[in-house]
C-alpha angles and dihedrals in degrees: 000000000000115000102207137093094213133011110211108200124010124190131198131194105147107147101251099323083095093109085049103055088047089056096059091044089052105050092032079060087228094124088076081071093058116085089175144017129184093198117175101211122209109216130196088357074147096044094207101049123070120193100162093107096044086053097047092046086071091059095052094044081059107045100259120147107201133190121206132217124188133171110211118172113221138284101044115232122192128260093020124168108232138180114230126197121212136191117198126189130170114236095220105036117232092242083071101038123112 
């Protein structure tokens, strides 16, 4: 059990677990503690599932707005493992929510 009220900055490297941790904040509602998250996402480590939007789709149900940063050499070729930077941040931080 966390002992905090608010949890300024949460970051996240965790080697494609990244959706699944999410997940348990999600649904514990501790991510209403949260005002900010760093979080390297591993994309297509599984080159035939995408979960990106399913991911970002957290974000966006709690009031997060996110940027994204990815460095893709060029030319693009399919089904490429990547390495996605995202930036969180809640809209409303926790310090001035009821």
């Amino acid at each position: 059990e966390l002992g905090h009220a608010a949890i300024d900055l949460l970051k996240m490297d965790i080697e494609g677990a990244e959706l699944v941790a999410l997940k348990d904040l999600n649904d514990s509602r501790k991510i209403q503690l949260v005002d900010q998250m760093n979080i390297e996402y591993h994309h297509h480590i599984n080159s035939e599932q995408d979960f990106l939007a399913e991911f970002l789709a957290i974000f966006e149900e709690n009031n997060f707005g996110y940027q994204i940063h990815a460095s893709q050499n060029s030319p693009f070729t399919a089904k490429t493992f990547e390495d996605i930077q995202i930036y969180s941040y809640i809209k409303t931080p926790a310090r001035n929510r009821g």
